[in-house]
mmCIF file with all atom_site columns, C-alpha atoms in Angstrom:
data_model
loop_
_atom_site.group_PDB
_atom_site.id
_atom_site.type_symbol
_atom_site.label_atom_id
_atom_site.label_alt_id
_atom_site.label_comp_id
_atom_site.label_asym_id
_atom_site.label_entity_id
_atom_site.label_seq_id
_atom_site.pdbx_PDB_ins_code
_atom_site.Cartn_x
_atom_site.Cartn_y
_atom_site.Cartn_z
_atom_site.occupancy
_atom_site.B_iso_or_equiv
_atom_site.pdbx_formal_charge
_atom_site.auth_seq_id
_atom_site.auth_comp_id
_atom_site.auth_asym_id
_atom_site.auth_atom_id
_atom_site.pdbx_PDB_model_num
ATOM 1   C CA . UNK A 1 1   ? 188.277 232.100 63.415 1.00 79.00 ? 1276 UNK A CA 1
ATOM 2   C CA . UNK A 1 2   ? 185.945 230.091 65.428 1.00 78.00 ? 1277 UNK A CA 1
ATOM 3   C CA . UNK A 1 3   ? 183.255 232.661 65.551 1.00 80.00 ? 1278 UNK A CA 1
ATOM 4   C CA . UNK A 1 4   ? 183.304 233.144 61.800 1.00 85.00 ? 1279 UNK A CA 1
ATOM 5   C CA . UNK A 1 5   ? 182.962 229.307 61.429 1.00 90.00 ? 1280 UNK A CA 1
ATOM 6   C CA . UNK A 1 6   ? 180.135 228.980 64.026 1.00 87.00 ? 1281 UNK A CA 1
ATOM 7   C CA . UNK A 1 7   ? 178.124 231.935 62.682 1.00 87.00 ? 1282 UNK A CA 1
ATOM 8   C CA . UNK A 1 8   ? 178.480 230.545 59.207 1.00 92.00 ? 1283 UNK A CA 1
ATOM 9   C CA . UNK A 1 9   ? 177.185 226.980 60.165 1.00 93.00 ? 1284 UNK A CA 1
ATOM 10  C CA . UNK A 1 10  ? 174.398 228.474 62.442 1.00 93.00 ? 1285 UNK A CA 1
ATOM 11  C CA . UNK A 1 11  ? 173.205 230.709 59.447 1.00 91.00 ? 1286 UNK A CA 1
ATOM 12  C CA . UNK A 1 12  ? 173.487 227.895 56.986 1.00 95.00 ? 1287 UNK A CA 1
ATOM 13  C CA . UNK A 1 13  ? 171.258 225.741 59.001 1.00 95.00 ? 1288 UNK A CA 1
ATOM 14  C CA . UNK A 1 14  ? 168.563 228.470 59.531 1.00 94.00 ? 1289 UNK A CA 1
ATOM 15  C CA . UNK A 1 15  ? 169.008 229.104 55.661 1.00 95.00 ? 1290 UNK A CA 1
ATOM 16  C CA . UNK A 1 16  ? 168.097 225.493 54.941 1.00 96.00 ? 1291 UNK A CA 1
ATOM 17  C CA . UNK A 1 17  ? 165.223 225.056 57.302 1.00 95.00 ? 1292 UNK A CA 1
ATOM 18  C CA . UNK A 1 18  ? 163.570 228.393 55.991 1.00 94.00 ? 1293 UNK A CA 1
ATOM 19  C CA . UNK A 1 19  ? 164.718 227.413 52.083 1.00 96.00 ? 1294 UNK A CA 1
ATOM 20  C CA . UNK A 1 20  ? 162.986 224.140 52.775 1.00 95.00 ? 1295 UNK A CA 1
ATOM 21  C CA . UNK A 1 21  ? 159.731 225.412 54.441 1.00 95.00 ? 1296 UNK A CA 1
ATOM 22  C CA . UNK A 1 22  ? 159.487 227.852 51.719 1.00 94.00 ? 1297 UNK A CA 1
ATOM 23  C CA . UNK A 1 23  ? 159.721 225.515 48.985 1.00 95.00 ? 1298 UNK A CA 1
ATOM 24  C CA . UNK A 1 24  ? 157.291 223.173 50.662 1.00 94.00 ? 1299 UNK A CA 1
ATOM 25  C CA . UNK A 1 25  ? 154.893 226.276 51.201 1.00 93.00 ? 1300 UNK A CA 1
ATOM 26  C CA . UNK A 1 26  ? 154.852 226.889 47.662 1.00 94.00 ? 1301 UNK A CA 1
ATOM 27  C CA . UNK A 1 27  ? 154.131 223.361 46.745 1.00 90.00 ? 1302 UNK A CA 1
ATOM 28  C CA . UNK A 1 28  ? 157.552 222.495 45.292 1.00 92.00 ? 1303 UNK A CA 1
ATOM 29  C CA . UNK A 1 29  ? 158.356 219.538 47.424 1.00 89.00 ? 1304 UNK A CA 1
ATOM 30  C CA . UNK A 1 30  ? 156.109 216.459 47.794 1.00 89.00 ? 1305 UNK A CA 1
ATOM 31  C CA . UNK A 1 31  ? 152.769 217.299 49.653 1.00 83.00 ? 1306 UNK A CA 1
ATOM 32  C CA . UNK A 1 32  ? 153.028 213.908 51.675 1.00 88.00 ? 1307 UNK A CA 1
ATOM 33  C CA . UNK A 1 33  ? 155.946 214.656 53.404 1.00 89.00 ? 1308 UNK A CA 1
ATOM 34  C CA . UNK A 1 34  ? 155.323 216.310 57.118 1.00 91.00 ? 1309 UNK A CA 1
ATOM 35  C CA . UNK A 1 35  ? 157.091 219.601 57.560 1.00 92.00 ? 1310 UNK A CA 1
ATOM 36  C CA . UNK A 1 36  ? 156.264 222.820 58.740 1.00 93.00 ? 1311 UNK A CA 1
ATOM 37  C CA . UNK A 1 37  ? 156.286 224.042 55.111 1.00 93.00 ? 1312 UNK A CA 1
ATOM 38  C CA . UNK A 1 38  ? 153.704 221.234 53.852 1.00 93.00 ? 1313 UNK A CA 1
ATOM 39  C CA . UNK A 1 39  ? 151.688 222.363 57.113 1.00 92.00 ? 1314 UNK A CA 1
ATOM 40  C CA . UNK A 1 40  ? 151.749 225.821 55.963 1.00 92.00 ? 1315 UNK A CA 1
ATOM 41  C CA . UNK A 1 41  ? 150.833 224.731 52.658 1.00 93.00 ? 1316 UNK A CA 1
ATOM 42  C CA . UNK A 1 42  ? 147.899 222.699 53.607 1.00 91.00 ? 1317 UNK A CA 1
ATOM 43  C CA . UNK A 1 43  ? 146.488 225.485 55.652 1.00 92.00 ? 1318 UNK A CA 1
ATOM 44  C CA . UNK A 1 44  ? 146.795 228.072 52.764 1.00 90.00 ? 1319 UNK A CA 1
ATOM 45  C CA . UNK A 1 45  ? 144.883 225.525 50.573 1.00 90.00 ? 1320 UNK A CA 1
ATOM 46  C CA . UNK A 1 46  ? 142.411 224.831 52.887 1.00 90.00 ? 1321 UNK A CA 1
ATOM 47  C CA . UNK A 1 47  ? 141.504 228.388 53.261 1.00 90.00 ? 1322 UNK A CA 1
ATOM 48  C CA . UNK A 1 48  ? 142.460 228.793 56.946 1.00 90.00 ? 1323 UNK A CA 1
ATOM 49  C CA . UNK A 1 49  ? 142.755 232.250 56.938 1.00 87.00 ? 1324 UNK A CA 1
ATOM 50  C CA . UNK A 1 50  ? 139.541 233.009 55.360 1.00 89.00 ? 1325 UNK A CA 1
ATOM 51  C CA . UNK A 1 51  ? 137.863 230.591 57.787 1.00 91.00 ? 1326 UNK A CA 1
ATOM 52  C CA . UNK A 1 52  ? 139.513 232.025 60.749 1.00 89.00 ? 1327 UNK A CA 1
ATOM 53  C CA . UNK A 1 53  ? 141.158 228.708 61.610 1.00 90.00 ? 1328 UNK A CA 1
ATOM 54  C CA . UNK A 1 54  ? 144.352 229.886 63.048 1.00 90.00 ? 1329 UNK A CA 1
ATOM 55  C CA . UNK A 1 55  ? 145.360 226.870 64.557 1.00 90.00 ? 1330 UNK A CA 1
ATOM 56  C CA . UNK A 1 56  ? 146.219 225.260 61.081 1.00 89.00 ? 1331 UNK A CA 1
ATOM 57  C CA . UNK A 1 57  ? 148.899 227.857 60.714 1.00 90.00 ? 1332 UNK A CA 1
ATOM 58  C CA . UNK A 1 58  ? 150.183 229.822 63.836 1.00 94.00 ? 1333 UNK A CA 1
ATOM 59  C CA . UNK A 1 59  ? 152.083 226.524 65.352 1.00 94.00 ? 1334 UNK A CA 1
ATOM 60  C CA . UNK A 1 60  ? 154.107 225.816 62.244 1.00 95.00 ? 1335 UNK A CA 1
ATOM 61  C CA . UNK A 1 61  ? 154.958 229.598 61.881 1.00 94.00 ? 1336 UNK A CA 1
ATOM 62  C CA . UNK A 1 62  ? 155.566 229.882 65.491 1.00 96.00 ? 1337 UNK A CA 1
ATOM 63  C CA . UNK A 1 63  ? 157.768 226.923 65.443 1.00 96.00 ? 1338 UNK A CA 1
ATOM 64  C CA . UNK A 1 64  ? 159.692 228.381 62.301 1.00 96.00 ? 1339 UNK A CA 1
ATOM 65  C CA . UNK A 1 65  ? 160.273 231.641 64.404 1.00 96.00 ? 1340 UNK A CA 1
ATOM 66  C CA . UNK A 1 66  ? 161.365 230.104 67.614 1.00 97.00 ? 1341 UNK A CA 1
ATOM 67  C CA . UNK A 1 67  ? 163.926 227.837 65.867 1.00 96.00 ? 1342 UNK A CA 1
ATOM 68  C CA . UNK A 1 68  ? 165.260 230.870 63.856 1.00 94.00 ? 1343 UNK A CA 1
ATOM 69  C CA . UNK A 1 69  ? 165.240 232.940 66.999 1.00 96.00 ? 1344 UNK A CA 1
ATOM 70  C CA . UNK A 1 70  ? 167.026 230.163 68.970 1.00 96.00 ? 1345 UNK A CA 1
ATOM 71  C CA . UNK A 1 71  ? 169.598 229.617 66.409 1.00 94.00 ? 1346 UNK A CA 1
ATOM 72  C CA . UNK A 1 72  ? 170.338 233.348 66.296 1.00 92.00 ? 1347 UNK A CA 1
ATOM 73  C CA . UNK A 1 73  ? 170.649 233.724 69.896 1.00 94.00 ? 1348 UNK A CA 1
ATOM 74  C CA . UNK A 1 74  ? 173.025 230.869 69.996 1.00 93.00 ? 1349 UNK A CA 1
ATOM 75  C CA . UNK A 1 75  ? 175.001 232.380 67.119 1.00 90.00 ? 1350 UNK A CA 1
ATOM 76  C CA . UNK A 1 76  ? 175.101 235.527 69.465 1.00 89.00 ? 1351 UNK A CA 1
ATOM 77  C CA . UNK A 1 77  ? 176.333 233.733 72.426 1.00 89.00 ? 1352 UNK A CA 1
ATOM 78  C CA . UNK A 1 78  ? 179.177 231.721 70.584 1.00 89.00 ? 1353 UNK A CA 1
ATOM 79  C CA . UNK A 1 79  ? 180.180 235.092 68.843 1.00 86.00 ? 1354 UNK A CA 1
ATOM 80  C CA . UNK A 1 80  ? 180.354 236.332 72.405 1.00 86.00 ? 1355 UNK A CA 1
ATOM 81  C CA . UNK A 1 81  ? 182.309 233.718 73.888 1.00 86.00 ? 1356 UNK A CA 1
ATOM 82  C CA . UNK A 1 82  ? 184.840 233.181 71.162 1.00 84.00 ? 1357 UNK A CA 1
ATOM 83  C CA . UNK A 1 83  ? 185.601 236.844 69.529 1.00 79.00 ? 1358 UNK A CA 1
ATOM 84  C CA . UNK A 1 84  ? 188.173 238.308 71.966 1.00 76.00 ? 1359 UNK A CA 1
ATOM 85  C CA . UNK A 1 85  ? 186.800 242.045 70.834 1.00 77.00 ? 1360 UNK A CA 1
ATOM 86  C CA . UNK A 1 86  ? 183.566 241.471 72.464 1.00 74.00 ? 1361 UNK A CA 1
ATOM 87  C CA . UNK A 1 87  ? 184.862 240.019 75.776 1.00 72.00 ? 1362 UNK A CA 1
ATOM 88  C CA . UNK A 1 88  ? 184.642 241.897 78.972 1.00 71.00 ? 1363 UNK A CA 1
ATOM 89  C CA . UNK A 1 89  ? 187.237 242.212 81.412 1.00 67.00 ? 1364 UNK A CA 1
ATOM 90  C CA . UNK A 1 90  ? 186.508 240.779 85.122 1.00 66.00 ? 1365 UNK A CA 1
ATOM 91  C CA . UNK A 1 91  ? 186.009 243.236 87.753 1.00 61.00 ? 1366 UNK A CA 1
ATOM 92  C CA . UNK A 1 92  ? 184.967 246.133 85.273 1.00 58.00 ? 1367 UNK A CA 1
ATOM 93  C CA . UNK A 1 93  ? 188.829 247.094 84.758 1.00 57.00 ? 1368 UNK A CA 1
ATOM 94  C CA . UNK A 1 94  ? 190.601 247.222 81.734 1.00 56.00 ? 1369 UNK A CA 1
ATOM 95  C CA . UNK A 1 95  ? 194.056 246.242 81.239 1.00 56.00 ? 1370 UNK A CA 1
ATOM 96  C CA . UNK A 1 96  ? 196.600 248.755 79.591 1.00 54.00 ? 1371 UNK A CA 1
ATOM 97  C CA . UNK A 1 97  ? 194.362 251.913 80.039 1.00 56.00 ? 1372 UNK A CA 1
ATOM 98  C CA . UNK A 1 98  ? 195.171 254.418 82.603 1.00 55.00 ? 1373 UNK A CA 1
ATOM 99  C CA . UNK A 1 99  ? 192.321 256.284 84.628 1.00 54.00 ? 1374 UNK A CA 1
ATOM 100 C CA . UNK A 1 100 ? 191.225 259.253 82.388 1.00 54.00 ? 1375 UNK A CA 1
ATOM 101 C CA . UNK A 1 101 ? 191.131 261.750 85.243 1.00 58.00 ? 1376 UNK A CA 1
ATOM 102 C CA . UNK A 1 102 ? 194.792 261.282 86.271 1.00 57.00 ? 1377 UNK A CA 1
ATOM 103 C CA . UNK A 1 103 ? 196.099 261.630 82.998 1.00 56.00 ? 1378 UNK A CA 1
ATOM 104 C CA . UNK A 1 104 ? 194.234 264.688 82.218 1.00 51.00 ? 1379 UNK A CA 1
#
């Protein structure tokens, strides 16, 4: 159950980050606060994409993407460590299985 609980917690964190930045980008949050969503909101409101000011919207977008990627990779690693079906045996041998050439 550890892998299920950990993956749900990590995906809830990721969902909260994406929801907050999405709501801030739409302007449904206080525009005086500082977050990646408000940075994207002000870059969109200032016409950064039309003016070629990539440095307004790339850093917050890249920050959201990197945090999301790191959370997903942490989820995969926790699942690999705690899920017994995903563990690999040491030495490349599996217990309880006979050699297929000898059995056939």
